[in-house]
Coordinates of C-alpha atoms in Angstrom, one line a residue:
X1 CA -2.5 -9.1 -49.5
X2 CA -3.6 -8.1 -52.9
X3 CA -2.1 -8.9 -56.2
X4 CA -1.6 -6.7 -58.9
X5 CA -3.2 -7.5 -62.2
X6 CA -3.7 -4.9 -64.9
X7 CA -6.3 -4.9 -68.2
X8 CA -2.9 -4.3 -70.9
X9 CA 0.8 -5.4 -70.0
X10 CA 2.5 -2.5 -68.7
X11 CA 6.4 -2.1 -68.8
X12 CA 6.8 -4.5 -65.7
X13 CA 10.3 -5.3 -64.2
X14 CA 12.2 -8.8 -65.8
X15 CA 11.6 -10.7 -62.8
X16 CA 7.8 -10.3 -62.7
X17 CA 7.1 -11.0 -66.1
X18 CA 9.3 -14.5 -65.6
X19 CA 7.0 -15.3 -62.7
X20 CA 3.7 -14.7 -64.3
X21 CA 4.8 -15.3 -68.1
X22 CA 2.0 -16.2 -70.9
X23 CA -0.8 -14.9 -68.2
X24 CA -0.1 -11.7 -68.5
X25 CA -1.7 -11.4 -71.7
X26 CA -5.2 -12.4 -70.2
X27 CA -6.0 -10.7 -66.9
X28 CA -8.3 -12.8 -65.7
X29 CA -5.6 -15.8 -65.9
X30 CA -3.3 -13.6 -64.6
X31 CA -5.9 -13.3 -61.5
X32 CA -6.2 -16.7 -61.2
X33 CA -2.4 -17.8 -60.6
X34 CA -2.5 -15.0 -57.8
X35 CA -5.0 -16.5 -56.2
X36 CA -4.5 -20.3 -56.7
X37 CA -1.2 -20.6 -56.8
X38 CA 0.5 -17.4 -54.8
X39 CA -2.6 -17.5 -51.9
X40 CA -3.5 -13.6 -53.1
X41 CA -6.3 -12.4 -50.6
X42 CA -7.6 -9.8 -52.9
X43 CA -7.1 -8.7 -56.8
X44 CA -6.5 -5.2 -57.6
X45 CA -7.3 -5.0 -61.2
X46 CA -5.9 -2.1 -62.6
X47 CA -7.5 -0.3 -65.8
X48 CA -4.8 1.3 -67.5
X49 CA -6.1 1.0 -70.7
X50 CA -8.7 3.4 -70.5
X51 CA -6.1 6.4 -70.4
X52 CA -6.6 8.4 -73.2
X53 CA -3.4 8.9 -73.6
X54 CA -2.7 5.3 -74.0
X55 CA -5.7 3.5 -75.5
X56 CA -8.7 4.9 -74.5
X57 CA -10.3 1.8 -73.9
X58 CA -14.1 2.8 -73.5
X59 CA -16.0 2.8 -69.7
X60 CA -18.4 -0.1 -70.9
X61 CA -15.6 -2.2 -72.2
X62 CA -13.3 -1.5 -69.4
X63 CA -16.2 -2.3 -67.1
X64 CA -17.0 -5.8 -69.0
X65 CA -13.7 -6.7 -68.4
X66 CA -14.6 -6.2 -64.4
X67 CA -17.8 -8.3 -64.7
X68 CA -15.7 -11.3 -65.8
X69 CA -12.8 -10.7 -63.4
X70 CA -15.9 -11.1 -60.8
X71 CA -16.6 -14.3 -62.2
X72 CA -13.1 -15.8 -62.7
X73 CA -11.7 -15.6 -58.9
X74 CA -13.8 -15.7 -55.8
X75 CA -12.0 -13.0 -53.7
X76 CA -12.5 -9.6 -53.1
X77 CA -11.6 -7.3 -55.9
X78 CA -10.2 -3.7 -55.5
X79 CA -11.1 -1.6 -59.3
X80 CA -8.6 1.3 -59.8
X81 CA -9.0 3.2 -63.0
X82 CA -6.1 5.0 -65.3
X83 CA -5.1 8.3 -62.8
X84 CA -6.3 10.3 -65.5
X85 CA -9.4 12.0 -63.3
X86 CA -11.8 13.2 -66.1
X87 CA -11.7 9.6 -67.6
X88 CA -11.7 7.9 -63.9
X89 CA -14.6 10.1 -63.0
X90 CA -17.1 8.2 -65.6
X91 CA -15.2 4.9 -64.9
X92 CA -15.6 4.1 -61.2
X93 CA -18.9 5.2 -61.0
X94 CA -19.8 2.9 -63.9
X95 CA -17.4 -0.2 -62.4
X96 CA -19.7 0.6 -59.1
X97 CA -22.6 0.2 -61.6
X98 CA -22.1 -3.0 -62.8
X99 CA -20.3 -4.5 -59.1
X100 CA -23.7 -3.7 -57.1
X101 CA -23.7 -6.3 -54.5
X102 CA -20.3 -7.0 -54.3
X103 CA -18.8 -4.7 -52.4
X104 CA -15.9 -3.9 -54.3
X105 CA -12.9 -1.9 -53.3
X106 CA -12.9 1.9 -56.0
X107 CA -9.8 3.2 -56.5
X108 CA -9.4 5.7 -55.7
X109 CA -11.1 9.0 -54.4
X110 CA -8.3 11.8 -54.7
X111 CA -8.4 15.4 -53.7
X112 CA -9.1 16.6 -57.1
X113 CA -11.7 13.7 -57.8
X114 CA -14.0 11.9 -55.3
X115 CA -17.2 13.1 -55.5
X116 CA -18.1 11.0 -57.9
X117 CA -16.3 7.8 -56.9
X118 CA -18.0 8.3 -53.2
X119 CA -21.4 9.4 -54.2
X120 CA -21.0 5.6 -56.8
X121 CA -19.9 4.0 -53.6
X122 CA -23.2 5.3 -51.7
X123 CA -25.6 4.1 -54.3
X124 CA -24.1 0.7 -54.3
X125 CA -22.8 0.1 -51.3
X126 CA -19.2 0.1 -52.2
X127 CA -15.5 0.8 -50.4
X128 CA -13.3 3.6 -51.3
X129 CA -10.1 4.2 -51.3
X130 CA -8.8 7.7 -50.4
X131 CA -5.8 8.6 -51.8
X132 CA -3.8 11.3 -50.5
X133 CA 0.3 12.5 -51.2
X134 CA 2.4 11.5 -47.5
X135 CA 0.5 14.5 -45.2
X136 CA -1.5 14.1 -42.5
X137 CA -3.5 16.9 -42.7
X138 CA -4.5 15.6 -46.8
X139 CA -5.2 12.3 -45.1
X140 CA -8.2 14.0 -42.8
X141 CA -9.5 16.5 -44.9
X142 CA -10.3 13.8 -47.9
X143 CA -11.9 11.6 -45.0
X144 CA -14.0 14.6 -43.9
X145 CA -15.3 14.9 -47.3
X146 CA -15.8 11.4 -47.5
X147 CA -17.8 11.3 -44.8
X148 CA -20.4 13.4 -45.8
X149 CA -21.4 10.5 -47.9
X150 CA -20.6 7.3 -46.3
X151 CA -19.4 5.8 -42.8
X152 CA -15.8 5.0 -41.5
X153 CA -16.5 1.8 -42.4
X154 CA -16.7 2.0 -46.5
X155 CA -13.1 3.9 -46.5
X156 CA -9.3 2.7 -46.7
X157 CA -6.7 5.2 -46.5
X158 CA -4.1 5.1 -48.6
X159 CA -1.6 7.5 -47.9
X160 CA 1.0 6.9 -50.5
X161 CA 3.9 4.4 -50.2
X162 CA 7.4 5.8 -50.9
X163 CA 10.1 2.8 -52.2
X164 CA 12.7 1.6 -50.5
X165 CA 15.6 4.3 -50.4
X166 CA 13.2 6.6 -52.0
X167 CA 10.9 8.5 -49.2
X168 CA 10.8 5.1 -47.2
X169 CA 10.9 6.5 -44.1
X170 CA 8.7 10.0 -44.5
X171 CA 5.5 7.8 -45.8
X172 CA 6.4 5.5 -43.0
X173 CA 6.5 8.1 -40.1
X174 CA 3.1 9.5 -42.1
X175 CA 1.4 5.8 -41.8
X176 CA 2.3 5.8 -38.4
X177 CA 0.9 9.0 -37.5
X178 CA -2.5 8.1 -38.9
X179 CA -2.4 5.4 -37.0
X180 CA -1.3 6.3 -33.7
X181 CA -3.8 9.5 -34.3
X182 CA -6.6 7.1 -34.9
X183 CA -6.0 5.0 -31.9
X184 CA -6.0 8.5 -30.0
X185 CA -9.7 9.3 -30.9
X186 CA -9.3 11.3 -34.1
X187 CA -12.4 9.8 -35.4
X188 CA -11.5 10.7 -39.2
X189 CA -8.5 8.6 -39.7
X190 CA -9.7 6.0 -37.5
X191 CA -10.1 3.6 -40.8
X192 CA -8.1 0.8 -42.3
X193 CA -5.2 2.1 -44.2
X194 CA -3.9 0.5 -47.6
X195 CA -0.3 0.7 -49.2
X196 CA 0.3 0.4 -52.8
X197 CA 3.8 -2.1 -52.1
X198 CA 4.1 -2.6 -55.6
X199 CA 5.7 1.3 -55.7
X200 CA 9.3 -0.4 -54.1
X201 CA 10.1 -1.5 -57.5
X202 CA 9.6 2.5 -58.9
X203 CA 13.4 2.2 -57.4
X204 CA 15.9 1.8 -60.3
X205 CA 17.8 -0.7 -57.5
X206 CA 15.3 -3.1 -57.6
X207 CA 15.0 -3.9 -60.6
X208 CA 18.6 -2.8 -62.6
X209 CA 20.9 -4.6 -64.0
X210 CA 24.1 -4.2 -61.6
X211 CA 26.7 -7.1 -60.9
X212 CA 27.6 -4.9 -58.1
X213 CA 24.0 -4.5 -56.6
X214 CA 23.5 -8.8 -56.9
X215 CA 20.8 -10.8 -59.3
X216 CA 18.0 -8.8 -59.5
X217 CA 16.0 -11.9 -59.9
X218 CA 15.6 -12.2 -56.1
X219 CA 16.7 -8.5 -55.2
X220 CA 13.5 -6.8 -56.4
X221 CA 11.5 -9.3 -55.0
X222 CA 13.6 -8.6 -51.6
X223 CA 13.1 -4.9 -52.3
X224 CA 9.6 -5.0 -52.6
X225 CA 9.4 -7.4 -49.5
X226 CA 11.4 -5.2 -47.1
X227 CA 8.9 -2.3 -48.2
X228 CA 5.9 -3.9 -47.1
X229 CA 7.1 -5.3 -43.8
X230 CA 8.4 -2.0 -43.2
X231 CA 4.5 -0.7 -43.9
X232 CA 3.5 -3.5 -41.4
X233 CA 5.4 -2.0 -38.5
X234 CA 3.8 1.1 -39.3
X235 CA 0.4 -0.1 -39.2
X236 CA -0.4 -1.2 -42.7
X237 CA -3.7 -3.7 -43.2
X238 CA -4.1 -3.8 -46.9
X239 CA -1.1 -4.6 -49.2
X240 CA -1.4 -4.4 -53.1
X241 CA 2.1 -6.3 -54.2
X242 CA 3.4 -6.8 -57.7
X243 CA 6.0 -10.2 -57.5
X244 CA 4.5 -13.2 -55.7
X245 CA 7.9 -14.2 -53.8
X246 CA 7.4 -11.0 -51.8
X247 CA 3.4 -11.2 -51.5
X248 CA 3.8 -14.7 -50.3
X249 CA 6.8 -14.0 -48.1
X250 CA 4.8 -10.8 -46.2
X251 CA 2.0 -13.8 -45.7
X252 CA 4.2 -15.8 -43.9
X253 CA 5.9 -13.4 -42.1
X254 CA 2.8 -12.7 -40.9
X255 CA 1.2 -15.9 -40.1
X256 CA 4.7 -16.3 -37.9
X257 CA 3.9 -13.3 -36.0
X258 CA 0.5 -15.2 -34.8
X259 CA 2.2 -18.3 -34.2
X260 CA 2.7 -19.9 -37.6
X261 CA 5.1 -22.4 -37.9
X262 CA 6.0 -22.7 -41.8
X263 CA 8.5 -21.3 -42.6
X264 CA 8.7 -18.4 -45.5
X265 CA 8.9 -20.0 -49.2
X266 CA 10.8 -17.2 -50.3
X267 CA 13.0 -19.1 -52.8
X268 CA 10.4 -21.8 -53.9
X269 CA 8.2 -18.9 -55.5
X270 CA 11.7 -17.5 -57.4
X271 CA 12.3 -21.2 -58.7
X272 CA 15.2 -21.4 -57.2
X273 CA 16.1 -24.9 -55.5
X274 CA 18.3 -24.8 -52.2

């Protein structure tokens, strides 16, 4: 399970700005309550900034900001750049760069965009992540093109995760199939596969204000909670979550399922005393 940091504070829902609050200003705090307090795994540092549409933050500062995150927590760290492919094109190869011997997560290698996130990931021995829109058929022919550069073993699929009551179930079935394709002997989707979780609160129901709909204090939490164990059924490994209450209650659910016995702390991460 992953936490979601990112370099600027982006419009983020009420309930995850109350559970973070002052941190958010400085992402490698921000980091370091994911992984101290709220048992994060990984940290998927997100550089927004450098967008140019927003502001354009330079490669080498963007990638400064990545050499300290290294130094600040001591899990594995996933890099994803802005979207914008011409930018992210000089800015994962140059994150790759300065991570050489850390075997970082880049992300992400697109349809449009991956040769030069996978050749970076070759030189320096890196992990890609291979984005692709819910289809199959994207899915395999990315990975065919990845492979030509690196093994099974440096890629994570990430197929796209729909929110709850928004695609749910067509990125499910698609997760699913990779798996279950996989398992069968297709040798190019026989990889990990990732699932950006923190998309269940793209949903206007988790995160609006609605007396009708309940407090949204625990409800997007809930919503973005029910999203990812929904991805587990389907196969899911990796998990990059956005509220800690969910991310912590997906861990538990988990550790359950292989004969945990504490139970979910659901409410204790919300602040809420029962």
């Amino acid at each position: 399970v992953a936490g979601d940091v990112f370099d600027m504070v982006p419009p983020l829902p009420g309930p995850v700005k109350k559970s973070f609050g002052d941190v958010l200003q400085a992402p490698c705090e921000w980091a370091k309550l994911w992984v101290n307090k709220y048992g994060a795994d990984l940290i998927d540092l997100e550089l927004i900034s450098t967008d140019p549409y927003i502001k354009d933050t330079s490669v080498n500062q963007a990638a400064k900001l990545v050499e300290e995150m290294l130094q600040a927590v001591d899990v594995p760290l996933i890099v994803g750049g802005s979207g914008n492919p011409e930018k992210d094109a000089q800015l994962l190869p140059k994150v790759a760069e300065v991570c050489a011997g850390e075997r970082i997560l880049l992300s992400s290698a697109t349809s449009d965009m991956w040769e030069p996130v996978v050749k970076a990931a070759k030189q320096y021995n890196h992990v890609v992540l291979a984005w692709t829109s819910i289809e199959v058929n994207q899915a395999k022919e990315l990975n065919r093109n990845l492979l030509g550069y690196v093994p099974l073993e440096q890629i994570v699929i990430d197929p796209t995760s729909a929110a709850l009551g928004y695609g749910l179930e067509y990125a499910f079935t698609v997760m699913e199939r990779i798996r279950l394709a996989g398992l069968m002997g297709d040798k190019e989707l026989q990889c990990p596969q990732g699932s950006g979780t923190a998309n269940s609160w793209g949903a206007r129901e988790a995160w609006k204000t609605d007396v009708e709909l309940g407090a949204r204090e625990y409800r997007g939490p809930l919503w973005e909670c029910t999203g990812a164990l929904t991805y587990l059924l389907a196969g899911i490994d990796l998990f990059i979550m956005l509220h800690p209450a969910a991310a912590r209650t997906l861990k538990d659910v988990v550790g359950w399922l292989v004969g945990g016995k504490d139970p979910p702390k659901f409410y204790e991460f919300l602040g809420i005393v029962r």
